């Protein structure tokens, strides 16, 4: 089983090198789809074999690497990691299927995405802080070039903004890692980047308060939490469809994953101390981003703001510090990964066909591309936490867990969810319905539009199936996710 | 007397004499062979450090060989050899294959070698002068070229001021302690403080730290590009070995040394990184980037700690390797363009010369400090040290400083990869350049993946 995890991490990178060396378009596409499909299979095997009744990490591999600094190649999974990796593998497979017909420099494009997949899976599997940081930073360069090469008009601006913001955060993350490491070295007399070792150290309150801020800044930029969110709408608007799907589906989750994996177990006191601040920032994000979403006319910008709003809900659930809310938060990471990817694919499909994201210029499409209408509507429902979809379970758990301890914050967050339903349905209405608003010559154009092609169908079917499965039959997923809550909160 | 303690210096001296004779006999004709021979002598000297007797004190205690100075020499020679291997083609193409060049480089390295192997300020001064004077000559090589002369002259005037400050500082230290040896000094004495500040300022000047950095952009721009590579990488490494040695003894005996170093460091980071944005010449841009790096390096001198020093020296070596790589690329571009490369020349380089662009990007990301490239470890090590000394504010300033630098490095990446080419740039690599580039790139990667190789060497060598 350990080998399966290591294969899942490094096969995509191997594929990236292979694709870059062979430089053949068809070979690249077949390799990318089959390799990522195989990785999805591996992730599924890991998920099925994961024993949620056992304590601690599973499928661990430890190989000494840099002995002087106590760095090991150490990977392993808990419930949260295994489910996030399943989601990541699914989204990447969907991305490669979606990109089947890409024409602009396909070899480079696919090899960058393959490299990105290794970095993303690696982040969730790393149990050594250096390894974690390595994967965390490694994702920066492929994403930078994906936005920069294949983005829209202001791609360079967006790519630079993305790089600078994220790098700003990761510098502080590094400073935080240095802080805990040095303290552990002084008190325990041993330099080690090992996760278990560093989380077993009892940090004094002053250090917890400082280091929490350093770590938190790194994660907050990535999530992104208000007020560090301004890079996200730009990055999403300019990124190509598949880039947006990965960015919203996977990369944003790294920040919240970091909070659950590192901040809570390392700094339990500081987490309690800063909880009100995090609640405040989360609720501002939920409400403010939802209001911003309502005001948008650009589909991708609207979805980007809705991501910020939902991620606010995740941070709220994380710092409520109750098992239910934490389960809900982790569940929402996965659910939102699926639904936001589906929404970005929908927006991307419309752009492919009509070359516009402006909702004013769209409208009345429902009758002419019926299959897409179904897919888009299901994606919207998945996004607004409609019962039967994964995010319903997630948001219900978060509100339940938060309400038990902080009823006021839970109430405000609930208002945000209503707003979420409002702007998502409004977007659907403006894009797909209201045929009478659209000038007749545009309707003529609509009539010639081509509906979903097979590769689109596979993409949507996979993601929506997963979202529905997790909504209708949440039992195994909740059990797996609970494994992390026990690990983090104890008991 | 144990002559085998002088093995590296003897090798270098033999090299200088051989090349001198060679120049007399063959003049410009043997330039390429002489350059490669010089690199070979450096490589031999590097190997000889492994067989050098140590610890050893020679010449009445004026010349000391210890593990730290040997480790320093090993890295120094390796780096210098790397520069020399790449250099010959540029001078041949510029029609200036002066036969003196190879042994001047060797003399400069010999000077740095002497500088590292003494705890007597007078001997250190001799080594510093030998390397500095040779560098003034090397910088002003193009005697018919105005910028080259201007840069060399500025370098000469400001550099001499630096060495004078060093001499004066040594005199004050002598006045206070009654000895020129660098040993810890207890007790308060204004002369001692003044001496230490002067010595530190002199070395800060050589390291191009703000406010002593004014010679750097002009000298870098005026010098022949391979010499710039040499200036930017090799003397820096020697200098930081010296600074580490001095921090153990002289600097830390002066109470307020930390404040002084922090001020130098923060000023260098800010000025270097901000001024780099305003540059249109690539050589000047990297000159300011080296000013900023001087700031990063100096932050590591705020505490006496072997891990911090090992991280610093590793960082300087990794920086040196990447810098040699970048300047070799600038040499290649300059040969293709027929004039020093400007920022605009990078436009669309990925389309016209993908290999050059990819290597350039690798070195730029290394400068930014992305793991697993070698320079990342230096950055991490310095964070470590600052946290250890509880200098959290300096740590935050360091983080902000390196964030500032990302902008201009990324601008180069954008120009190379994300803009359309304006003209065809056909780059051609000589054998030497190809060797240096591939070695520098591989070392940047390998030192990042296995930093313990050099790090352990340094940790064992530090007292």
PDB file of C-alpha atoms in Angstrom, chain B residues 9-120:
ATOM      1  CA  UNK B   9      49.432  28.409  -2.269  1.00  0.00           C
ATOM      2  CA  UNK B  10      52.506  26.737  -3.737  1.00  0.00           C
ATOM      3  CA  UNK B  11      50.391  25.188  -6.476  1.00  0.00           C
ATOM      4  CA  UNK B  12      48.914  28.565  -7.317  1.00  0.00           C
ATOM      5  CA  UNK B  13      52.329  30.260  -7.316  1.00  0.00           C
ATOM      6  CA  UNK B  14      53.727  27.577  -9.581  1.00  0.00           C
ATOM      7  CA  UNK B  15      50.738  28.204 -11.828  1.00  0.00           C
ATOM      8  CA  UNK B  16      51.388  31.941 -11.903  1.00  0.00           C
ATOM      9  CA  UNK B  17      55.062  31.417 -12.834  1.00  0.00           C
ATOM     10  CA  UNK B  18      54.263  28.837 -15.500  1.00  0.00           C
ATOM     11  CA  UNK B  19      51.653  31.048 -17.097  1.00  0.00           C
ATOM     12  CA  UNK B  20      53.976  34.035 -16.908  1.00  0.00           C
ATOM     13  CA  UNK B  21      56.669  32.110 -18.804  1.00  0.00           C
ATOM     14  CA  UNK B  22      54.093  30.866 -21.261  1.00  0.00           C
ATOM     15  CA  UNK B  23      52.980  34.429 -21.935  1.00  0.00           C
ATOM     16  CA  UNK B  24      56.586  35.515 -22.543  1.00  0.00           C
ATOM     17  CA  UNK B  25      57.123  32.710 -25.037  1.00  0.00           C
ATOM     18  CA  UNK B  26      53.840  32.608 -26.927  1.00  0.00           C
ATOM     19  CA  UNK B  27      51.982  35.842 -26.112  1.00  0.00           C
ATOM     20  CA  UNK B  28      48.396  36.005 -27.296  1.00  0.00           C
ATOM     21  CA  UNK B  29      48.585  32.820 -29.342  1.00  0.00           C
ATOM     22  CA  UNK B  30      48.372  30.513 -26.360  1.00  0.00           C
ATOM     23  CA  UNK B  31      45.537  32.409 -24.703  1.00  0.00           C
ATOM     24  CA  UNK B  32      42.978  29.631 -24.747  1.00  0.00           C
ATOM     25  CA  UNK B  33      45.481  27.019 -23.593  1.00  0.00           C
ATOM     26  CA  UNK B  34      46.776  29.343 -20.876  1.00  0.00           C
ATOM     27  CA  UNK B  35      43.265  30.027 -19.567  1.00  0.00           C
ATOM     28  CA  UNK B  36      42.432  26.356 -19.413  1.00  0.00           C
ATOM     29  CA  UNK B  37      45.812  25.694 -17.807  1.00  0.00           C
ATOM     30  CA  UNK B  38      45.006  28.283 -15.158  1.00  0.00           C
ATOM     31  CA  UNK B  39      41.718  26.506 -14.489  1.00  0.00           C
ATOM     32  CA  UNK B  40      43.648  23.261 -14.243  1.00  0.00           C
ATOM     33  CA  UNK B  41      46.032  24.759 -11.678  1.00  0.00           C
ATOM     34  CA  UNK B  42      43.020  25.946  -9.678  1.00  0.00           C
ATOM     35  CA  UNK B  43      41.561  22.459  -9.827  1.00  0.00           C
ATOM     36  CA  UNK B  44      44.904  21.023  -8.692  1.00  0.00           C
ATOM     37  CA  UNK B  45      45.049  23.512  -5.851  1.00  0.00           C
ATOM     38  CA  UNK B  46      41.506  22.512  -4.896  1.00  0.00           C
ATOM     39  CA  UNK B  47      42.528  18.860  -4.806  1.00  0.00           C
ATOM     40  CA  UNK B  48      45.677  19.731  -2.854  1.00  0.00           C
ATOM     41  CA  UNK B  49      43.568  21.184  -0.018  1.00  0.00           C
ATOM     42  CA  UNK B  50      42.563  17.618   0.752  1.00  0.00           C
ATOM     43  CA  UNK B  51      46.223  16.701   1.435  1.00  0.00           C
ATOM     44  CA  UNK B  52      47.240  19.868   3.216  1.00  0.00           C
ATOM     45  CA  UNK B  53      48.577  19.441   6.732  1.00  0.00           C
ATOM     46  CA  UNK B  54      46.433  21.173   9.318  1.00  0.00           C
ATOM     47  CA  UNK B  55      46.147  22.679  11.836  1.00  0.00           C
ATOM     48  CA  UNK B  56      49.483  24.329  11.326  1.00  0.00           C
ATOM     49  CA  UNK B  57      51.121  27.666  12.125  1.00  0.00           C
ATOM     50  CA  UNK B  58      53.967  28.850   9.890  1.00  0.00           C
ATOM     51  CA  UNK B  59      56.139  31.929   9.564  1.00  0.00           C
ATOM     52  CA  UNK B  60      56.147  32.765  13.264  1.00  0.00           C
ATOM     53  CA  UNK B  61      52.406  32.417  13.537  1.00  0.00           C
ATOM     54  CA  UNK B  62      51.710  34.767  10.637  1.00  0.00           C
ATOM     55  CA  UNK B  63      50.244  32.038   8.465  1.00  0.00           C
ATOM     56  CA  UNK B  64      47.745  29.632   9.950  1.00  0.00           C
ATOM     57  CA  UNK B  65      46.102  26.692   8.270  1.00  0.00           C
ATOM     58  CA  UNK B  66      42.958  25.351   9.849  1.00  0.00           C
ATOM     59  CA  UNK B  67      39.979  23.335   8.719  1.00  0.00           C
ATOM     60  CA  UNK B  68      37.847  26.412   8.085  1.00  0.00           C
ATOM     61  CA  UNK B  69      40.375  28.151   5.858  1.00  0.00           C
ATOM     62  CA  UNK B  70      40.951  24.924   3.944  1.00  0.00           C
ATOM     63  CA  UNK B  71      37.232  24.423   3.373  1.00  0.00           C
ATOM     64  CA  UNK B  72      37.106  28.023   2.209  1.00  0.00           C
ATOM     65  CA  UNK B  73      39.982  27.523  -0.195  1.00  0.00           C
ATOM     66  CA  UNK B  74      38.455  24.364  -1.634  1.00  0.00           C
ATOM     67  CA  UNK B  75      35.195  26.141  -2.483  1.00  0.00           C
ATOM     68  CA  UNK B  76      37.038  29.246  -3.626  1.00  0.00           C
ATOM     69  CA  UNK B  77      39.252  27.415  -6.108  1.00  0.00           C
ATOM     70  CA  UNK B  78      36.343  25.401  -7.445  1.00  0.00           C
ATOM     71  CA  UNK B  79      34.343  28.550  -8.109  1.00  0.00           C
ATOM     72  CA  UNK B  80      37.290  30.388  -9.657  1.00  0.00           C
ATOM     73  CA  UNK B  81      38.087  27.451 -11.930  1.00  0.00           C
ATOM     74  CA  UNK B  82      34.471  27.446 -13.059  1.00  0.00           C
ATOM     75  CA  UNK B  83      34.720  31.104 -14.099  1.00  0.00           C
ATOM     76  CA  UNK B  84      38.030  30.638 -15.891  1.00  0.00           C
ATOM     77  CA  UNK B  85      36.818  27.694 -17.951  1.00  0.00           C
ATOM     78  CA  UNK B  86      33.994  29.800 -19.334  1.00  0.00           C
ATOM     79  CA  UNK B  87      35.999  32.958 -20.004  1.00  0.00           C
ATOM     80  CA  UNK B  88      38.336  32.394 -22.979  1.00  0.00           C
ATOM     81  CA  UNK B  89      35.870  32.603 -25.848  1.00  0.00           C
ATOM     82  CA  UNK B  90      34.595  36.028 -24.814  1.00  0.00           C
ATOM     83  CA  UNK B  91      38.064  37.586 -24.830  1.00  0.00           C
ATOM     84  CA  UNK B  92      38.939  35.999 -28.165  1.00  0.00           C
ATOM     85  CA  UNK B  93      35.700  37.303 -29.679  1.00  0.00           C
ATOM     86  CA  UNK B  94      36.318  40.752 -28.234  1.00  0.00           C
ATOM     87  CA  UNK B  95      39.770  40.618 -29.817  1.00  0.00           C
ATOM     88  CA  UNK B  96      41.562  41.095 -26.505  1.00  0.00           C
ATOM     89  CA  UNK B  97      43.127  37.754 -25.559  1.00  0.00           C
ATOM     90  CA  UNK B  98      45.798  39.314 -23.343  1.00  0.00           C
ATOM     91  CA  UNK B  99      48.184  36.670 -22.086  1.00  0.00           C
ATOM     92  CA  UNK B 100      48.326  38.332 -18.659  1.00  0.00           C
ATOM     93  CA  UNK B 101      44.701  37.580 -17.914  1.00  0.00           C
ATOM     94  CA  UNK B 102      45.028  33.965 -16.736  1.00  0.00           C
ATOM     95  CA  UNK B 103      47.757  34.618 -14.234  1.00  0.00           C
ATOM     96  CA  UNK B 104      46.122  37.805 -13.000  1.00  0.00           C
ATOM     97  CA  UNK B 105      43.085  35.736 -12.086  1.00  0.00           C
ATOM     98  CA  UNK B 106      45.370  33.255 -10.332  1.00  0.00           C
ATOM     99  CA  UNK B 107      47.091  36.059  -8.436  1.00  0.00           C
ATOM    100  CA  UNK B 108      43.744  37.386  -7.243  1.00  0.00           C
ATOM    101  CA  UNK B 109      42.827  33.941  -5.972  1.00  0.00           C
ATOM    102  CA  UNK B 110      46.250  33.641  -4.331  1.00  0.00           C
ATOM    103  CA  UNK B 111      45.603  36.917  -2.528  1.00  0.00           C
ATOM    104  CA  UNK B 112      42.267  35.667  -1.230  1.00  0.00           C
ATOM    105  CA  UNK B 113      43.963  32.450  -0.180  1.00  0.00           C
ATOM    106  CA  UNK B 114      46.459  34.369   1.936  1.00  0.00           C
ATOM    107  CA  UNK B 115      43.646  36.511   3.316  1.00  0.00           C
ATOM    108  CA  UNK B 116      41.908  33.395   4.594  1.00  0.00           C
ATOM    109  CA  UNK B 117      44.983  31.830   6.163  1.00  0.00           C
ATOM    110  CA  UNK B 118      45.949  34.276   8.806  1.00  0.00           C
ATOM    111  CA  UNK B 119      44.738  35.572  12.112  1.00  0.00           C
ATOM    112  CA  UNK B 120      47.114  38.472  11.839  1.00  0.00           C
TER     113      UNK B 120
END
